PDB file of C-alpha atoms in Angstrom:
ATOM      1  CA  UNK A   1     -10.436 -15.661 -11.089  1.00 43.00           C
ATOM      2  CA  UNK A   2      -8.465 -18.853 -11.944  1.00 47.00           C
ATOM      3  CA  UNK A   3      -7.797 -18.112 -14.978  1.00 50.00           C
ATOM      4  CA  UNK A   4      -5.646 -15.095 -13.751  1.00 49.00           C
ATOM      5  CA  UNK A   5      -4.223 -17.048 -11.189  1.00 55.00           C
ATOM      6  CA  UNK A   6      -3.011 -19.649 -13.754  1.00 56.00           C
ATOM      7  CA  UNK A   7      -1.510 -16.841 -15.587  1.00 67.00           C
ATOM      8  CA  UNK A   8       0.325 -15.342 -12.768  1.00 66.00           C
ATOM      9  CA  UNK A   9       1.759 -19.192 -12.166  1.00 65.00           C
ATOM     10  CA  UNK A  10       2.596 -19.112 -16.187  1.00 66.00           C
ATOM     11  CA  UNK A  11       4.213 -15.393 -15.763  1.00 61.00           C
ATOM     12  CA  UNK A  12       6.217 -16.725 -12.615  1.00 59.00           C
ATOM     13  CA  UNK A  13       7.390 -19.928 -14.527  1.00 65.00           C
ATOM     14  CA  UNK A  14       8.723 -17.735 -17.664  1.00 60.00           C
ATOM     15  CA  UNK A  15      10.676 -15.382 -15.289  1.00 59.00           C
ATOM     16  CA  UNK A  16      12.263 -18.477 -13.465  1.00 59.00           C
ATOM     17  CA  UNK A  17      13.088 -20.022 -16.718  1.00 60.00           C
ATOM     18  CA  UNK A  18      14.441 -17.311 -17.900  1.00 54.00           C
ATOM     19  CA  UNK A  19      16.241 -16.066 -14.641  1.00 54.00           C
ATOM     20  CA  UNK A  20      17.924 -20.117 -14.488  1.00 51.00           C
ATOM     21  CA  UNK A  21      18.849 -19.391 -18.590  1.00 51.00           C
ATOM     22  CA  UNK A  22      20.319 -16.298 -17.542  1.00 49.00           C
ATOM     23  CA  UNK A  23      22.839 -18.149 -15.168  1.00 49.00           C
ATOM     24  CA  UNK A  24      23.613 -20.870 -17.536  1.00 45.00           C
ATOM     25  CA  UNK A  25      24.427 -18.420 -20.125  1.00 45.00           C
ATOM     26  CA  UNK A  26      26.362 -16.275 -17.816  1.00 46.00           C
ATOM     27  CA  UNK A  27      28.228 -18.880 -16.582  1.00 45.00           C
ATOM     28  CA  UNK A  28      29.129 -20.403 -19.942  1.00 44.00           C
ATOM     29  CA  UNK A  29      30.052 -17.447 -22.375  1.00 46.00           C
ATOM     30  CA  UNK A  30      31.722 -15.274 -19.990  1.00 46.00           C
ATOM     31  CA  UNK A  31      34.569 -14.763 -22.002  1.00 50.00           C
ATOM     32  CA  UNK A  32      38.296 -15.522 -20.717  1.00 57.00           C
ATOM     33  CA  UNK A  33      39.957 -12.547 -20.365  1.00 70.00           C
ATOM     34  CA  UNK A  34      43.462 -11.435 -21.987  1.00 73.00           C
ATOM     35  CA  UNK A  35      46.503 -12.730 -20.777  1.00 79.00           C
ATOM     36  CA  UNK A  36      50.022 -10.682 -20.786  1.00 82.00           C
ATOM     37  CA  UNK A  37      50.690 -13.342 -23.645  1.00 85.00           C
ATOM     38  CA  UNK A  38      47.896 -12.561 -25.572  1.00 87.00           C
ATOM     39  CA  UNK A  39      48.519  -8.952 -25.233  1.00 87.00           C
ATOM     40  CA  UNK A  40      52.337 -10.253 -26.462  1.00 88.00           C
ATOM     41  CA  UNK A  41      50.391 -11.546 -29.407  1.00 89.00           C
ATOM     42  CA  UNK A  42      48.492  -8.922 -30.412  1.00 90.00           C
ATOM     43  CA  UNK A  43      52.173  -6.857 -30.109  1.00 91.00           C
ATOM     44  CA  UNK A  44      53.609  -9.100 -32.113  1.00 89.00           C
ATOM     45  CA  UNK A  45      51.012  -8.326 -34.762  1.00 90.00           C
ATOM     46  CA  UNK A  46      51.087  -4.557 -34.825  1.00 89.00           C
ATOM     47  CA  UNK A  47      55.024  -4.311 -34.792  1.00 89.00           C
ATOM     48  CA  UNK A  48      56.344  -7.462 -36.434  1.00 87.00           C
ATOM     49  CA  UNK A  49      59.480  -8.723 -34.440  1.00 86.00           C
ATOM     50  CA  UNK A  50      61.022  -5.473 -33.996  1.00 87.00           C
ATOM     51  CA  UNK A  51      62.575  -4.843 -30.936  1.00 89.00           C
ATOM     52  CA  UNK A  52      61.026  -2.672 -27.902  1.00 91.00           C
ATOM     53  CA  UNK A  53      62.964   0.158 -25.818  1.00 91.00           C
ATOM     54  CA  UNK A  54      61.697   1.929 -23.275  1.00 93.00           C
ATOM     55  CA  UNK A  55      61.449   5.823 -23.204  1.00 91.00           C
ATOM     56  CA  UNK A  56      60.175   8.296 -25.621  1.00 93.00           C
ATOM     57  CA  UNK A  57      56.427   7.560 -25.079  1.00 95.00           C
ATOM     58  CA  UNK A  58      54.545   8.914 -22.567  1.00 95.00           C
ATOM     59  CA  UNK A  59      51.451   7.683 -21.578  1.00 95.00           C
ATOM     60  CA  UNK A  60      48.943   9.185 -19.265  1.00 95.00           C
ATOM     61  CA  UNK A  61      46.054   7.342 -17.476  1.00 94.00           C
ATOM     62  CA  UNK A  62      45.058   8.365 -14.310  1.00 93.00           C
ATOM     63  CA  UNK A  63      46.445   5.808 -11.615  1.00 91.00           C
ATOM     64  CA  UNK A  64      43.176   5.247  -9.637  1.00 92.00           C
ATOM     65  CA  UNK A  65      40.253   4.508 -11.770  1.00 90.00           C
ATOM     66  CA  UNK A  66      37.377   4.635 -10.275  1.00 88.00           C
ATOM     67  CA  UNK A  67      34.702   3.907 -13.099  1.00 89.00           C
ATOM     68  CA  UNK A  68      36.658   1.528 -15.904  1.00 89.00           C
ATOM     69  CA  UNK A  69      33.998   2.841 -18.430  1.00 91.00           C
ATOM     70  CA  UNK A  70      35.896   5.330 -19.377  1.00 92.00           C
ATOM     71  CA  UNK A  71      38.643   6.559 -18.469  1.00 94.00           C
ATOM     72  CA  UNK A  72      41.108   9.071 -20.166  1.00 95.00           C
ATOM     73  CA  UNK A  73      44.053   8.339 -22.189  1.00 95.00           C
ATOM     74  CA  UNK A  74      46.646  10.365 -23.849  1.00 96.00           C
ATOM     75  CA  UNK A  75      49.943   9.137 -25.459  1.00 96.00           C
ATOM     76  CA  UNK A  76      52.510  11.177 -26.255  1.00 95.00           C
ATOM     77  CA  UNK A  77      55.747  10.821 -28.480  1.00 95.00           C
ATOM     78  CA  UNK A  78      58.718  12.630 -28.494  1.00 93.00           C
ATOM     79  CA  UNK A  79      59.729  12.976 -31.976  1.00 92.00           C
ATOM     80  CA  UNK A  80      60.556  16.362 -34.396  1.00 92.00           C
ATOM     81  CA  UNK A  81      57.543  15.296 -36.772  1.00 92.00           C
ATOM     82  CA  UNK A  82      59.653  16.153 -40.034  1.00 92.00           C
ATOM     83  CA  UNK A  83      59.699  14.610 -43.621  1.00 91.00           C
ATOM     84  CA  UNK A  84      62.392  11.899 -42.625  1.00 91.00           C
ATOM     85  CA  UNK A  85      61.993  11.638 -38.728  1.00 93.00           C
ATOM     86  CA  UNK A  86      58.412  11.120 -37.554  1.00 94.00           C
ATOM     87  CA  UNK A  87      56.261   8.435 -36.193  1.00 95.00           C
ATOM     88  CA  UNK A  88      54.391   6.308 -38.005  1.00 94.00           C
ATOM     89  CA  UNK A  89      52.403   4.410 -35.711  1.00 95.00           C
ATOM     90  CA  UNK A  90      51.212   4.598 -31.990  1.00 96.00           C
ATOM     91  CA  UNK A  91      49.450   0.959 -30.388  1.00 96.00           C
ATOM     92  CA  UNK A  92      47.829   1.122 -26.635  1.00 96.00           C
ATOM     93  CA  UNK A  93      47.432  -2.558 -25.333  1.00 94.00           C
ATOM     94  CA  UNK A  94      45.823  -4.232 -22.637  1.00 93.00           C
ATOM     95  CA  UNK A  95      46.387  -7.415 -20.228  1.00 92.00           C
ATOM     96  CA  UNK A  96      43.090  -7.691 -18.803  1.00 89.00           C
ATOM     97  CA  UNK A  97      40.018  -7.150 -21.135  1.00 90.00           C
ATOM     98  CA  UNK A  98      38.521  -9.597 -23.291  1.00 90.00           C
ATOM     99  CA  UNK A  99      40.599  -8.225 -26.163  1.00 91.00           C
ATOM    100  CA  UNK A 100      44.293  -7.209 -26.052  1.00 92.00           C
ATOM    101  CA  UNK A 101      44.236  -4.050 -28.308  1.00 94.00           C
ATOM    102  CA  UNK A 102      42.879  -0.422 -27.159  1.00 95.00           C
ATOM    103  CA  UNK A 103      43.445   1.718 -30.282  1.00 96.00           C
ATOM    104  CA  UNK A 104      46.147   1.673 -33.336  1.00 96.00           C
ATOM    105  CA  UNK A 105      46.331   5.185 -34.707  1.00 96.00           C
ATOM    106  CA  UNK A 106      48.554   5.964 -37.786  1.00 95.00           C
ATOM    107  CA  UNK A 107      50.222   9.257 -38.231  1.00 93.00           C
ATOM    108  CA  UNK A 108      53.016  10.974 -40.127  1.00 89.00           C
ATOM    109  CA  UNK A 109      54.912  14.533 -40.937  1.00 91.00           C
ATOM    110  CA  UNK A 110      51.498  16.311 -41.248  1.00 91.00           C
ATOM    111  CA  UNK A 111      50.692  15.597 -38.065  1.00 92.00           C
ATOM    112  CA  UNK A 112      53.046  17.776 -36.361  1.00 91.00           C
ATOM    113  CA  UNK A 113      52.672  16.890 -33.089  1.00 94.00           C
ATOM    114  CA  UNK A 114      52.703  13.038 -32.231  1.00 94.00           C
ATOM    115  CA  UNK A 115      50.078  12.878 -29.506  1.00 95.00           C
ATOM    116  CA  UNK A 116      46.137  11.999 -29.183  1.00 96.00           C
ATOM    117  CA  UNK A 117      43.906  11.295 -26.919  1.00 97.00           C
ATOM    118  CA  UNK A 118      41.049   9.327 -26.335  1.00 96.00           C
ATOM    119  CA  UNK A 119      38.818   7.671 -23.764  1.00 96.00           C
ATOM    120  CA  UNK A 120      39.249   3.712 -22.974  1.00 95.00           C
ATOM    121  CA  UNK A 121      37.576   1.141 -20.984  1.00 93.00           C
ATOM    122  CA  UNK A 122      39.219  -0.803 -18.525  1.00 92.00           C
ATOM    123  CA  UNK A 123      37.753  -4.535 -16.829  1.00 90.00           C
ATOM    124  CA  UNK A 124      40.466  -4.895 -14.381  1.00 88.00           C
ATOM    125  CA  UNK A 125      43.575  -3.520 -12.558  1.00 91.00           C
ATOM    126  CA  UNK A 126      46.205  -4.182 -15.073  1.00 92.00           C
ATOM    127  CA  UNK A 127      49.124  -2.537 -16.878  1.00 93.00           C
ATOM    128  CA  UNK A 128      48.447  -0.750 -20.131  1.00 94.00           C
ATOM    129  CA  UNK A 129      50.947  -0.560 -22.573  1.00 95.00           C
ATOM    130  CA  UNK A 130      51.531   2.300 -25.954  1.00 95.00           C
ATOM    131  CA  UNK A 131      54.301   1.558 -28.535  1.00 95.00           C
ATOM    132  CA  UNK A 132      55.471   3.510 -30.572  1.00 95.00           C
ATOM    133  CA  UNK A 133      56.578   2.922 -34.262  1.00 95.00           C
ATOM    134  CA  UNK A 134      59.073   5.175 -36.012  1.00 94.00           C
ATOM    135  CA  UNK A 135      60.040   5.898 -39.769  1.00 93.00           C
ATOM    136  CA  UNK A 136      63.436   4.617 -39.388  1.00 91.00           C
ATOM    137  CA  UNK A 137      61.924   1.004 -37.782  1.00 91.00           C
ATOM    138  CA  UNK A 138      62.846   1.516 -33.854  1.00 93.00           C
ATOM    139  CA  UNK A 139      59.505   0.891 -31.285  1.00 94.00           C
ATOM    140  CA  UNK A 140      59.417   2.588 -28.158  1.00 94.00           C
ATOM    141  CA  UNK A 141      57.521   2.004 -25.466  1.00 94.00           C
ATOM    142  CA  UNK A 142      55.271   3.476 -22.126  1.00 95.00           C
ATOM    143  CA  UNK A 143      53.765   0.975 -19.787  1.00 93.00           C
ATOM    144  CA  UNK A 144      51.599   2.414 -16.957  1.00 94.00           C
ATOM    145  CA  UNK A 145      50.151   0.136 -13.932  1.00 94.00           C
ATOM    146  CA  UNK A 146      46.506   1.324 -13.058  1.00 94.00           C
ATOM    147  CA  UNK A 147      43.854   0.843 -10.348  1.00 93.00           C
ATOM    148  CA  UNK A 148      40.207   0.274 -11.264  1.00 91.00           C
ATOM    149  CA  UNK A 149      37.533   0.000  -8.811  1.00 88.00           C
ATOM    150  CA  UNK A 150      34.755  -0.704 -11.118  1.00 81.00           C
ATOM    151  CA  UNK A 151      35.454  -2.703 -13.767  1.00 76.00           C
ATOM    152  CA  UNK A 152      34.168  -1.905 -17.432  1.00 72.00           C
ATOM    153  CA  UNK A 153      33.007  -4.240 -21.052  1.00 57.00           C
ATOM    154  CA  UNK A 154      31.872  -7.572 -19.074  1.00 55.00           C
ATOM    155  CA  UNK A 155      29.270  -6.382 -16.362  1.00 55.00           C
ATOM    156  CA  UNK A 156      25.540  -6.906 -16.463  1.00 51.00           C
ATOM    157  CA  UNK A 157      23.696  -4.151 -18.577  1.00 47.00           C
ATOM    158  CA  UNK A 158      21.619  -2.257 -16.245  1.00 47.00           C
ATOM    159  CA  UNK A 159      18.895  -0.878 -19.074  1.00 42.00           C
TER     160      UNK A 159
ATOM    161  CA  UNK B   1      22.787   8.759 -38.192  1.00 59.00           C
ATOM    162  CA  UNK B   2      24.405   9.285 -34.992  1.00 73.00           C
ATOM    163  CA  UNK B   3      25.318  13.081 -33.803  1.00 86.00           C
ATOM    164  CA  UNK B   4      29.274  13.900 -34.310  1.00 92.00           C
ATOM    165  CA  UNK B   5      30.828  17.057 -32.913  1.00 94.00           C
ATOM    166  CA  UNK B   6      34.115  18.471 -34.354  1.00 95.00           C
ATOM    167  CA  UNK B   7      36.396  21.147 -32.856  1.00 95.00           C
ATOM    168  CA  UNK B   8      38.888  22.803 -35.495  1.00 95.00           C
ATOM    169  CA  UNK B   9      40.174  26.210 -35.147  1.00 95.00           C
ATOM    170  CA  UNK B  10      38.486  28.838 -37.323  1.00 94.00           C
ATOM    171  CA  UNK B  11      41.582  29.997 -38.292  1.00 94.00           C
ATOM    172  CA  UNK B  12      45.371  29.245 -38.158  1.00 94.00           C
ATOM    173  CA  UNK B  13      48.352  30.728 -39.137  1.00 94.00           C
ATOM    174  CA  UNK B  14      50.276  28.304 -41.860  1.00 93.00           C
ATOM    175  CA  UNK B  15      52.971  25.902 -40.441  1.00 92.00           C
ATOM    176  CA  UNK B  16      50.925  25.774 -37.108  1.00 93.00           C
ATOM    177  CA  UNK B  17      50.035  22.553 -35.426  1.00 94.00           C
ATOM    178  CA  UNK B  18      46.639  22.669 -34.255  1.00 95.00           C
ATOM    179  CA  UNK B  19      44.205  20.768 -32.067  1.00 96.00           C
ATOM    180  CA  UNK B  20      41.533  18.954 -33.174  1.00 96.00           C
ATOM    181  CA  UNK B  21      38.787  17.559 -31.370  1.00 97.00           C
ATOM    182  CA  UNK B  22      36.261  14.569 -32.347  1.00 96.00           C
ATOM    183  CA  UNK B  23      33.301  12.666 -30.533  1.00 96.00           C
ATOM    184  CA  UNK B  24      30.966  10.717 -32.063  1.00 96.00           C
ATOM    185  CA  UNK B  25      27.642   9.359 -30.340  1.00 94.00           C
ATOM    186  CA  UNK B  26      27.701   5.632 -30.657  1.00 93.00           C
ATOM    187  CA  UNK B  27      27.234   2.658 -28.068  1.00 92.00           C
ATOM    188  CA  UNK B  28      30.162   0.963 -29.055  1.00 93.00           C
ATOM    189  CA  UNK B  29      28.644  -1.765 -27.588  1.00 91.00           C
ATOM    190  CA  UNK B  30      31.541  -4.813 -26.500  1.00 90.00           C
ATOM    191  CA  UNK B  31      29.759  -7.732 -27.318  1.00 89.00           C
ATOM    192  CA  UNK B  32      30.987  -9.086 -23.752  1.00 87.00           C
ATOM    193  CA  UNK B  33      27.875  -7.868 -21.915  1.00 87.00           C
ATOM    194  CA  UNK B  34      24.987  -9.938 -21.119  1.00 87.00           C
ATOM    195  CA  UNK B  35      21.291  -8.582 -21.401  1.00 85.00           C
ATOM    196  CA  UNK B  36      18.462  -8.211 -18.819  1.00 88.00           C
ATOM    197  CA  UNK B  37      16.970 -11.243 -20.370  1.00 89.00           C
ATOM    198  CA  UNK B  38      20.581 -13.452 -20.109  1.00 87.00           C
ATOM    199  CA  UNK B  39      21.333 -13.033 -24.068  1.00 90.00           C
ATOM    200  CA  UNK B  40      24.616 -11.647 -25.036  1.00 89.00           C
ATOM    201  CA  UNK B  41      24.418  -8.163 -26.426  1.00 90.00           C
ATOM    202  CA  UNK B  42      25.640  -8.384 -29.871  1.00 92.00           C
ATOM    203  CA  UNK B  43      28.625  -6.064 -30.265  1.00 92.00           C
ATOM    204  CA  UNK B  44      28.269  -3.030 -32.449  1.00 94.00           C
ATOM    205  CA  UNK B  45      31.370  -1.051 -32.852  1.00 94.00           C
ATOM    206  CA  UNK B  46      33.214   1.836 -34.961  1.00 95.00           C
ATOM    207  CA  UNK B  47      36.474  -0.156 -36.288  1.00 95.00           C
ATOM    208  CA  UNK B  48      37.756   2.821 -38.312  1.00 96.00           C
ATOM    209  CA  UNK B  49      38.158   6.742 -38.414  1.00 97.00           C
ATOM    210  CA  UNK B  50      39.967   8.271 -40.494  1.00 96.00           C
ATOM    211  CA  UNK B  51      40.711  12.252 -41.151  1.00 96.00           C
ATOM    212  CA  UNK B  52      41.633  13.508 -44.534  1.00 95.00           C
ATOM    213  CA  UNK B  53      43.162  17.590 -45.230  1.00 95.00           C
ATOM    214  CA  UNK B  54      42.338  18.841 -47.867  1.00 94.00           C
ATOM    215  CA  UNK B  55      42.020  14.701 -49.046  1.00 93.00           C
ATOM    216  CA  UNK B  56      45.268  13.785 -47.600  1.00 93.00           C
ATOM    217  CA  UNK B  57      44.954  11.723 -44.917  1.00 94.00           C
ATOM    218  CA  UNK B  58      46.745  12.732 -41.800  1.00 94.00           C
ATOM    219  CA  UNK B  59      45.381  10.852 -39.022  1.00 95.00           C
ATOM    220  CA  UNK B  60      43.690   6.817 -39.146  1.00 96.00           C
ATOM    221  CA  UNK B  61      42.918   5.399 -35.933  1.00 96.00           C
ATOM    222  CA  UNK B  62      41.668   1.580 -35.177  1.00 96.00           C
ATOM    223  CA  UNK B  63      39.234   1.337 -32.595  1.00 96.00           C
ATOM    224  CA  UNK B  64      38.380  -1.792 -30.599  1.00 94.00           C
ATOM    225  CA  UNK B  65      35.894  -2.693 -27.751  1.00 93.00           C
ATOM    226  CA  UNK B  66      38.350  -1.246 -25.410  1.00 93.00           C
ATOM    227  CA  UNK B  67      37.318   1.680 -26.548  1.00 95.00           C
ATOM    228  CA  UNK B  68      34.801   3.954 -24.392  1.00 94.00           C
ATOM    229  CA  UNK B  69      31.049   4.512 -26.083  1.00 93.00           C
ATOM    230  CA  UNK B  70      30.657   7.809 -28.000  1.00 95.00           C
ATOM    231  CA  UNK B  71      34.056   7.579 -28.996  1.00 96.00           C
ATOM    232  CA  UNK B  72      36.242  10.900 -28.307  1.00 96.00           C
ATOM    233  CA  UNK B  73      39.347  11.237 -30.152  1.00 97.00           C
ATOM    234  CA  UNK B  74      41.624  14.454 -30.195  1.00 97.00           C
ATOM    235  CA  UNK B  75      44.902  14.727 -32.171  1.00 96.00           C
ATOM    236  CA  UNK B  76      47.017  17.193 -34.060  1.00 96.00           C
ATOM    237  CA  UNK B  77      47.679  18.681 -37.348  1.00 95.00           C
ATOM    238  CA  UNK B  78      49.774  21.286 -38.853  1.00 94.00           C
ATOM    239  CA  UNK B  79      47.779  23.893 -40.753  1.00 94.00           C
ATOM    240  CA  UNK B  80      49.021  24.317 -44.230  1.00 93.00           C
ATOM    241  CA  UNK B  81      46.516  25.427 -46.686  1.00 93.00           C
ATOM    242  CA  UNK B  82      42.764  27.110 -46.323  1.00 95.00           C
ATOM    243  CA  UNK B  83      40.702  24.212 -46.651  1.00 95.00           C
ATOM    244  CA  UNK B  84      38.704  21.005 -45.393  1.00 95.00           C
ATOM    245  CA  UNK B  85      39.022  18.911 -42.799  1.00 95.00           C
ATOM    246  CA  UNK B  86      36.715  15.796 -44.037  1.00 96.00           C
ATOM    247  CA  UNK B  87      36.116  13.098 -40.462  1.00 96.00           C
ATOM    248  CA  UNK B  88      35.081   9.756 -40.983  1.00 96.00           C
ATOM    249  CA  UNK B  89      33.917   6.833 -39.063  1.00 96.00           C
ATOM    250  CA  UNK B  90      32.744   3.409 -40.411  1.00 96.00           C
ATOM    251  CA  UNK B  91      31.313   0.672 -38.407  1.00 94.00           C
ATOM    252  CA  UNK B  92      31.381  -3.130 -38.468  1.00 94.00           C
ATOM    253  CA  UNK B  93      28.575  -2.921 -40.824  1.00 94.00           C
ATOM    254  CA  UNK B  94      30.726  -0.923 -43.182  1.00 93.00           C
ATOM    255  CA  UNK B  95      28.047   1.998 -42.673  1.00 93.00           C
ATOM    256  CA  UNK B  96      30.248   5.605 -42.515  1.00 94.00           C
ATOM    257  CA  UNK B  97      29.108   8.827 -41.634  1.00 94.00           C
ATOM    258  CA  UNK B  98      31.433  11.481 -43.236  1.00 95.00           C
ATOM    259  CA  UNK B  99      31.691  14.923 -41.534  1.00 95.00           C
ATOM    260  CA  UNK B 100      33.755  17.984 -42.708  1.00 95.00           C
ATOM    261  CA  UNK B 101      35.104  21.346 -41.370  1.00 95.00           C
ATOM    262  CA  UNK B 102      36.430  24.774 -42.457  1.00 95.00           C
ATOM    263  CA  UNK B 103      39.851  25.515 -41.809  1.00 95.00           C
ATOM    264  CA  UNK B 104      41.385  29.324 -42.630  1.00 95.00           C
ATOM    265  CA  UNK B 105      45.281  29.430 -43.071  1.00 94.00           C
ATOM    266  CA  UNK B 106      46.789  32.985 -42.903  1.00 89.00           C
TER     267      UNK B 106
END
């Protein structure tokens, strides 16, 4: 009989250590989260310092989000898709998740269409961005503002 | 190995662009998420995926964390031979799984 009570006591001491390390390690690597400079950064870094204009991309994310997990994403770019005028290159970025990049896909002529589409996760309201690279140099642009109710990639795993 | 579905069109006539769907089943697992126990969940991701016609490549994407798990990709090609559409994805770990598909051009 005590020697199951001591056991409970031992059982109740490892889940309160481990509940207090749980906190402490919550609290200190919670990772900061992406900043519209960061996601100017990681820009930077796909496209080099060519210069951004607006237009010609379209991208397409629901405005209200209501799980971040995963939520559907399609950019398109208006472009012929021949030998000598296609794109090259399509970049969706983030301000608000850990990381600035979504997804850089590369493309050309054979592609016909310039469009894909995939399925993203979200942590925060925020503005998502897609460039757009051509074969002649230009970068065009799409930025979208959207809603998310609950947030995706930091929250506690529930398995 | 993890389970990969692939939609191409049986057949297509030539010059056509034509839809092609991808998922893979994978966790893609953030590396920002803490555990029941208060550990960090390591992250486990597919970086790259790349589609090859007939072995050209015609379509590389970069994934990140930001991407959602089982990763679902769709994009376009134009049809422009009979032949094989080879899909593959590679992992951090550098481990790839390689799937292919038919593709008839009239």
């Amino acid at each position: 009989m005590a020697r199951s009570r001591r056991s409970r006591r031992e059982i109740l001491q490892i889940a309160g250590a481990l509940v207090g390390s749980g906190m402490a390690l919550r609290l200190s690597i919670r990772p900061a989260r992406a900043t519209p400079e960061m996601m100017q950064d990681a820009v930077r870094a796909a496209i080099g310092e060519a210069a951004v204009k607006k237009g010609r991309v379209k991208l397409d994310l629901p405005p209200i989000v209501e799980n971040g997990n995963s939520v559907p994403c399609t950019v398109s770019v208006e472009s012929p898709m021949t030998a000598t005028d296609y794109v090259k290159a399509i970049h969706v970025f983030n301000e608000k998740n850990p990381q600035p990049n979504v997804i850089s896909v590369k493309l050309g002529p054979r592609a016909g269409r310039a469009a894909f589409s995939t399925r993203i996760r979200l942590a925060d309201s925020q503005t998502i961005t897609a460039i757009a690279e051509m074969a002649d140099g230009t970068c065009w642009s799409d930025d979208i503002d959207v809603i998310v109710t609950l947030a995706a990639c930091i929250e506690e795993s529930i398995h | 190995m993890p389970r990969a579905l692939i939609h191409v069109p049986a057949t297509a006539k030539k010059g056509e662009t034509v839809e092609i769907k991808t998922l893979i089943a994978h966790v893609m697992e953030t590396g920002y998420r803490i555990g029941v126990t208060g550990a960090p969940i390591p992250r486990d991701i597919i970086e790259d995926f790349v589609c090859t016609y007939n072995g050209e490549e015609v379509f590389r994407a970069k994934l990140y964390p930001a991407i959602a798990a089982n990763p679902y990709i769709t994009f376009f090609t134009t049809a422009t031979a009979s032949g094989t559409l080879a899909f593959s994805w590679t992992d951090q770990h550098g481990a790839t799984q390689v799937q292919t598909a038919e593709i008839k051009v009239e």
